[in-house]
Amino acid sequence: MYNMFFVSKKVSGLSMETLNYYGYVLQRFFHEIQKDIKNIDTNDIRYYLAERAMRDNISKVTQDNELRVLKSFFNWQQEEGYLQHSPARKVAKIKQDYRIKKPYSEIELEKLRRETTNKRDLAIIDVLYSTGCRVSEIVKANREDIAGDELTVYGKGGKERVVYLNPKAILTLTEYINDREDDNEALFVHLRRPHSRLKKEGIESMICELGKRAGVKKAHPHRFRRTVATNALNRGMPMEEVQQLLGHNDIQTTSIYAKSTQENVKADHKKYVV
DNA sequence: CTCACACTTCACCAATGGTC
DNA sequence: GACCATTGGTGAAGTGTGAG
């Protein structure tokens, strides 16, 4: 029955990584509950999540993620007729706290830039900051995707879009590329031979390391994206354009950044004005 | 040979993105 | 806007490369 669930989910198009996560969550749940599937009730699920939150100190986001997996599993059992009722159906979604995530300040950005030790890392920072791309998009990018101040990137689902480089990014990127001696088509490659394509984890650890050295807390690539969005909205760029720039399918996603911009104004007002 | 470095992989957790 | 899929982030351990 377990296997049928995974097979069925696989057929419905879930990726292997998602299924691995499902497997991990379910295994943990059943190991702890020690009950037959038919005897599990709604309170078992509630209790399990509460227990895990207290003992393992997992966040609400994680609790909700695990609840979703359990729902997916038990609701499937019901739909297939293995269970009369899905015990997970009635468990309410776990409400999240809203957190303000800060963009980089100008000073933090400059500190990061100054800590770089080679042309590649500087170019990566400038490209991230001028385009607001996802790391995965930068990783997939090739040299030939650059045309003047335009960079064509491939977002989720292979969707293509054009992002724009500012003069600083064009300069540092050109310097980096002219300096290279390999013939890899990738836009960014390893510093050492055989100079293969840099992966997302490589960029992440590099940014993280720069953050430590520069004394910039919580430095990671995605924060550049947030910074671009927040700055653009703060400076009055229409939300539709910001949406296009970041490659969001749904403007709802963009409006989240707008909301956080408002929250930042409020927080800063408290801090500096009152 | 060995050691530091620069990633890569793994396992897990957190967050974003998409759809009905 | 509830609900669900997928991507992103992170710390620790692992690995290949090249300098000394």
Coordinates of C-alpha atoms (C1' of nucleotides) in Angstrom, one line a residue:
Chain A
M1 CA 0.0 0.0 0.0
Y2 CA 2.9 2.3 0.8
N3 CA 4.5 1.5 -2.5
M4 CA 1.2 2.0 -4.3
F5 CA 1.0 5.5 -2.8
F6 CA 4.5 6.4 -4.1
V7 CA 3.9 4.8 -7.5
S8 CA 0.6 6.7 -7.8
K9 CA 2.2 10.0 -6.8
K10 CA 5.1 9.4 -9.1
V11 CA 2.7 8.9 -12.0
S12 CA 0.9 12.1 -11.1
G13 CA 4.2 13.9 -11.8
L14 CA 6.0 14.5 -8.5
S15 CA 9.7 14.7 -8.7
M16 CA 12.0 12.2 -7.1
E17 CA 13.2 14.8 -4.6
T18 CA 9.7 15.5 -3.5
L19 CA 9.0 11.8 -3.1
N20 CA 12.1 11.3 -1.0
Y21 CA 10.9 14.0 1.3
Y22 CA 7.5 12.3 1.5
G23 CA 9.2 9.1 2.4
Y24 CA 11.2 10.7 5.1
V25 CA 8.2 12.4 6.7
L26 CA 6.0 9.3 6.6
Q27 CA 8.7 7.0 7.9
R28 CA 9.3 9.2 10.8
F29 CA 5.6 9.6 11.5
F30 CA 4.9 5.8 11.6
H31 CA 8.0 5.0 13.5
E32 CA 6.8 7.3 16.3
I33 CA 3.1 6.5 16.2
Q34 CA 3.5 2.7 16.2
K35 CA -0.1 2.1 15.2
D36 CA -1.7 0.5 12.2
I37 CA -2.9 2.9 9.5
K38 CA -6.5 2.0 10.2
N39 CA -6.3 3.0 13.8
I40 CA -4.8 6.4 13.4
D41 CA -7.1 9.2 14.3
T42 CA -7.0 13.0 13.9
N43 CA -5.6 13.5 17.4
D44 CA -2.7 11.2 16.7
I45 CA -1.7 13.6 13.9
R46 CA -2.2 16.7 16.0
Y47 CA -0.3 15.2 18.9
Y48 CA 2.6 14.1 16.7
L49 CA 3.0 17.6 15.2
A50 CA 2.8 19.3 18.6
E51 CA 5.3 16.8 20.0
R52 CA 7.7 17.4 17.2
A53 CA 7.4 21.2 17.6
M54 CA 8.2 21.0 21.3
R55 CA 10.8 18.3 21.3
D56 CA 12.6 19.0 18.0
N57 CA 12.0 22.6 17.9
I58 CA 10.9 22.7 14.3
S59 CA 9.3 25.8 12.9
K60 CA 5.7 26.3 11.9
V61 CA 6.7 26.2 8.3
T62 CA 8.2 22.7 8.8
Q63 CA 5.2 21.6 10.8
D64 CA 2.9 22.7 8.0
N65 CA 5.1 21.0 5.4
E66 CA 4.9 17.7 7.3
L67 CA 1.2 18.1 7.8
R68 CA 0.8 18.5 4.0
V69 CA 2.6 15.3 3.4
L70 CA 0.4 13.4 5.9
K71 CA -2.7 14.9 4.3
S72 CA -1.5 13.9 0.9
F73 CA -0.9 10.3 2.2
F74 CA -4.1 9.8 4.2
N75 CA -6.4 11.6 1.7
W76 CA -5.0 9.3 -1.0
Q77 CA -5.9 6.3 1.2
Q78 CA -9.4 7.5 1.5
E79 CA -9.8 8.3 -2.2
E80 CA -8.6 4.8 -3.1
G81 CA -11.0 3.3 -0.6
Y82 CA -8.4 1.9 1.8
L83 CA -9.8 4.1 4.6
Q84 CA -13.3 5.3 5.3
H85 CA -12.2 8.7 6.4
S86 CA -8.8 10.4 6.2
P87 CA -7.8 11.4 9.7
A88 CA -5.7 14.2 8.4
R89 CA -8.5 16.0 6.6
K90 CA -9.7 17.8 9.6
V91 CA -6.4 19.0 10.9
A92 CA -6.2 22.7 10.3
K93 CA -3.4 24.3 8.3
I94 CA -0.7 25.6 10.6
K95 CA -0.7 29.4 10.6
Q96 CA 2.6 31.0 9.9
D97 CA 4.1 34.0 11.6
Y98 CA 4.9 36.8 9.3
R99 CA 8.5 37.8 9.3
I100 CA 10.2 40.8 7.9
K101 CA 13.2 39.8 5.8
K102 CA 15.7 42.6 5.4
P103 CA 17.3 43.3 2.1
Y104 CA 21.0 44.1 1.9
S105 CA 21.9 47.7 2.7
E106 CA 24.2 49.6 0.3
I107 CA 27.0 49.4 2.9
E108 CA 26.6 45.6 3.3
L109 CA 26.7 45.2 -0.5
E110 CA 29.9 47.2 -0.7
K111 CA 31.4 45.2 2.2
L112 CA 30.7 42.0 0.4
R113 CA 32.2 43.3 -2.9
R114 CA 35.4 44.3 -1.1
E115 CA 35.9 40.9 0.4
T116 CA 36.0 39.2 -3.0
T117 CA 39.4 37.8 -4.0
N118 CA 38.9 37.2 -7.7
K119 CA 37.1 38.6 -10.7
R120 CA 34.6 35.8 -10.8
D121 CA 33.1 36.4 -7.4
L122 CA 32.8 40.1 -8.0
A123 CA 31.0 39.5 -11.2
I124 CA 28.6 37.0 -9.6
I125 CA 27.7 39.6 -6.9
D126 CA 27.2 42.4 -9.5
V127 CA 25.1 40.1 -11.7
L128 CA 23.0 38.9 -8.8
Y129 CA 22.5 42.5 -7.6
S130 CA 21.6 44.0 -11.0
T131 CA 19.3 41.3 -12.2
G132 CA 17.7 39.8 -9.1
C133 CA 18.0 36.3 -10.7
R134 CA 17.5 33.1 -8.8
V135 CA 20.8 31.2 -8.2
S136 CA 19.5 28.4 -10.3
E137 CA 19.1 30.7 -13.2
I138 CA 22.6 32.1 -12.9
V139 CA 24.0 28.5 -12.7
K140 CA 22.2 27.5 -15.9
A141 CA 23.3 30.7 -17.8
N142 CA 25.8 30.4 -20.6
R143 CA 28.3 33.0 -22.0
E144 CA 26.3 33.2 -25.2
D145 CA 23.2 34.3 -23.3
I146 CA 24.7 37.8 -22.9
A147 CA 23.9 40.4 -25.5
G148 CA 25.0 43.9 -24.6
D149 CA 23.3 44.7 -21.4
E150 CA 20.8 41.9 -21.7
L151 CA 21.1 38.4 -20.2
T152 CA 18.6 35.7 -21.2
V153 CA 17.9 33.3 -18.4
Y154 CA 15.8 30.2 -18.1
G155 CA 13.5 30.2 -15.1
K156 CA 11.2 27.5 -13.8
G157 CA 9.8 25.1 -16.3
G158 CA 12.3 26.3 -18.9
K159 CA 10.6 29.6 -19.2
E160 CA 12.8 32.1 -20.9
R161 CA 13.1 35.8 -19.9
V162 CA 15.4 38.7 -20.3
V163 CA 17.1 40.5 -17.4
Y164 CA 19.2 43.6 -17.5
L165 CA 22.8 44.2 -16.4
N166 CA 23.8 47.5 -15.0
P167 CA 27.0 49.2 -16.1
K168 CA 28.9 47.9 -13.1
A169 CA 27.9 44.4 -13.8
I170 CA 28.7 44.6 -17.4
L171 CA 32.2 45.8 -16.6
T172 CA 33.0 43.2 -13.9
L173 CA 31.5 40.4 -16.0
T174 CA 33.4 41.4 -19.1
E175 CA 36.6 41.6 -17.1
Y176 CA 36.0 38.1 -15.7
I177 CA 35.2 36.6 -19.0
N178 CA 38.1 38.1 -20.8
D179 CA 40.3 36.8 -18.1
R180 CA 39.2 33.2 -18.5
E181 CA 41.3 30.7 -20.3
D182 CA 38.8 27.8 -20.5
D183 CA 36.3 27.2 -23.3
N184 CA 33.4 26.1 -21.1
E185 CA 30.1 27.5 -22.4
A186 CA 28.9 28.2 -18.8
L187 CA 28.8 31.8 -17.6
F188 CA 30.4 30.9 -14.3
V189 CA 32.9 28.1 -13.8
H190 CA 35.2 26.7 -11.1
L191 CA 38.3 28.7 -10.3
R192 CA 40.4 25.6 -10.8
R193 CA 40.8 23.2 -13.7
P194 CA 38.9 21.5 -15.2
H195 CA 36.8 24.7 -14.9
S196 CA 33.5 22.9 -14.9
R197 CA 30.2 24.7 -14.4
L198 CA 29.7 26.2 -11.0
K199 CA 26.7 24.7 -9.1
K200 CA 24.2 26.5 -6.9
E201 CA 25.9 25.2 -3.7
G202 CA 29.2 26.7 -4.9
I203 CA 27.7 30.1 -5.3
E204 CA 25.9 29.8 -1.9
S205 CA 29.0 28.8 0.0
M206 CA 31.0 31.6 -1.7
I207 CA 28.4 34.3 -0.7
C208 CA 28.1 32.8 2.8
E209 CA 31.9 32.9 3.2
L210 CA 32.1 36.5 2.0
G211 CA 29.4 37.4 4.5
K212 CA 31.3 35.9 7.4
R213 CA 34.5 37.8 6.4
A214 CA 32.6 41.0 5.8
G215 CA 30.6 40.8 8.9
V216 CA 27.3 40.7 7.0
K217 CA 24.9 38.5 8.7
K218 CA 22.7 36.0 6.8
A219 CA 24.4 36.5 3.5
H220 CA 23.0 34.2 0.9
P221 CA 22.2 34.6 -2.8
H222 CA 18.4 34.8 -2.6
R223 CA 18.7 37.9 -0.5
F224 CA 20.0 39.8 -3.6
R225 CA 16.7 39.0 -5.2
R226 CA 14.8 40.3 -2.3
T227 CA 17.0 43.4 -2.3
V228 CA 16.3 44.1 -6.0
A229 CA 12.6 43.7 -5.6
T230 CA 12.4 45.8 -2.5
N231 CA 14.6 48.6 -3.9
A232 CA 12.7 48.7 -7.2
L233 CA 9.3 48.9 -5.4
N234 CA 10.6 51.5 -3.0
R235 CA 11.8 53.6 -5.9
G236 CA 8.4 53.5 -7.5
M237 CA 8.8 50.8 -10.2
P238 CA 5.4 49.6 -11.2
M239 CA 4.6 46.2 -9.8
E240 CA 3.9 44.7 -13.2
E241 CA 7.4 45.6 -14.3
V242 CA 8.9 44.2 -11.1
Q243 CA 7.0 41.0 -11.7
Q244 CA 8.4 40.7 -15.2
L245 CA 11.9 41.5 -14.0
L246 CA 11.8 38.7 -11.4
G247 CA 10.0 36.2 -13.6
H248 CA 7.0 35.7 -11.3
N249 CA 4.1 34.0 -13.0
D250 CA 1.6 35.3 -10.5
I251 CA 1.6 39.0 -9.5
Q252 CA 0.5 37.8 -6.1
T253 CA 4.1 36.6 -5.5
T254 CA 5.4 40.1 -6.4
S255 CA 2.9 41.7 -4.0
I256 CA 4.4 39.8 -1.1
Y257 CA 7.6 41.9 -1.6
A258 CA 5.5 45.0 -1.8
K259 CA 3.9 44.1 1.5
S260 CA 7.3 43.5 3.1
T261 CA 8.4 46.9 1.8
Q262 CA 5.6 48.5 3.7
E263 CA 6.5 46.6 6.8
N264 CA 10.1 47.8 6.4
V265 CA 9.1 51.4 6.2
K266 CA 7.0 51.0 9.3
A267 CA 9.8 49.3 11.2
D268 CA 12.4 51.9 10.1
H269 CA 10.0 54.7 10.9
K270 CA 9.8 53.4 14.5
K271 CA 13.5 53.0 14.7
Y272 CA 14.6 56.3 13.1
V273 CA 11.8 58.8 13.2
V274 CA 9.8 58.3 16.3
Chain B
dC1 C1' 53.0 12.9 0.0
dT2 C1' 50.2 15.9 2.5
dC3 C1' 47.6 19.6 3.3
dA4 C1' 44.6 23.6 2.3
dC5 C1' 41.3 24.9 -0.5
dA6 C1' 37.2 25.0 -3.3
dC7 C1' 33.8 23.1 -4.1
dT8 C1' 30.1 18.8 -3.9
dT9 C1' 27.0 15.8 -1.6
dC10 C1' 23.9 14.6 1.9
dA11 C1' 20.2 15.2 5.0
dC12 C1' 17.3 17.9 6.8
dC13 C1' 14.6 22.1 7.4
dA14 C1' 12.5 26.4 5.5
dA15 C1' 10.4 29.1 2.1
dT16 C1' 8.5 30.2 -2.4
dG17 C1' 5.6 29.1 -6.3
dG18 C1' 1.5 27.4 -8.5
dT19 C1' -3.2 25.7 -9.0
dC20 C1' -7.9 24.7 -8.2
Chain C
dG1 C1' -7.6 32.0 -0.6
dA2 C1' -7.0 27.3 0.7
dC3 C1' -4.3 23.8 -0.5
dC4 C1' -0.4 21.4 -2.5
dA5 C1' 4.3 20.9 -5.3
dT6 C1' 8.8 22.4 -5.9
dT7 C1' 12.8 25.1 -5.0
dG8 C1' 16.0 27.3 -1.8
dG9 C1' 19.0 27.3 2.4
dT10 C1' 22.3 25.4 5.6
dG11 C1' 25.6 22.7 8.3
dA12 C1' 28.5 18.8 8.2
dA13 C1' 31.0 15.5 6.0
dG14 C1' 33.1 14.0 1.7
dT15 C1' 36.1 14.6 -2.4
dG16 C1' 39.3 16.0 -6.1
dT17 C1' 43.0 19.3 -7.3
dG18 C1' 47.1 21.5 -7.1
dA19 C1' 50.7 23.9 -4.4
dG20 C1' 54.5 23.1 -1.6

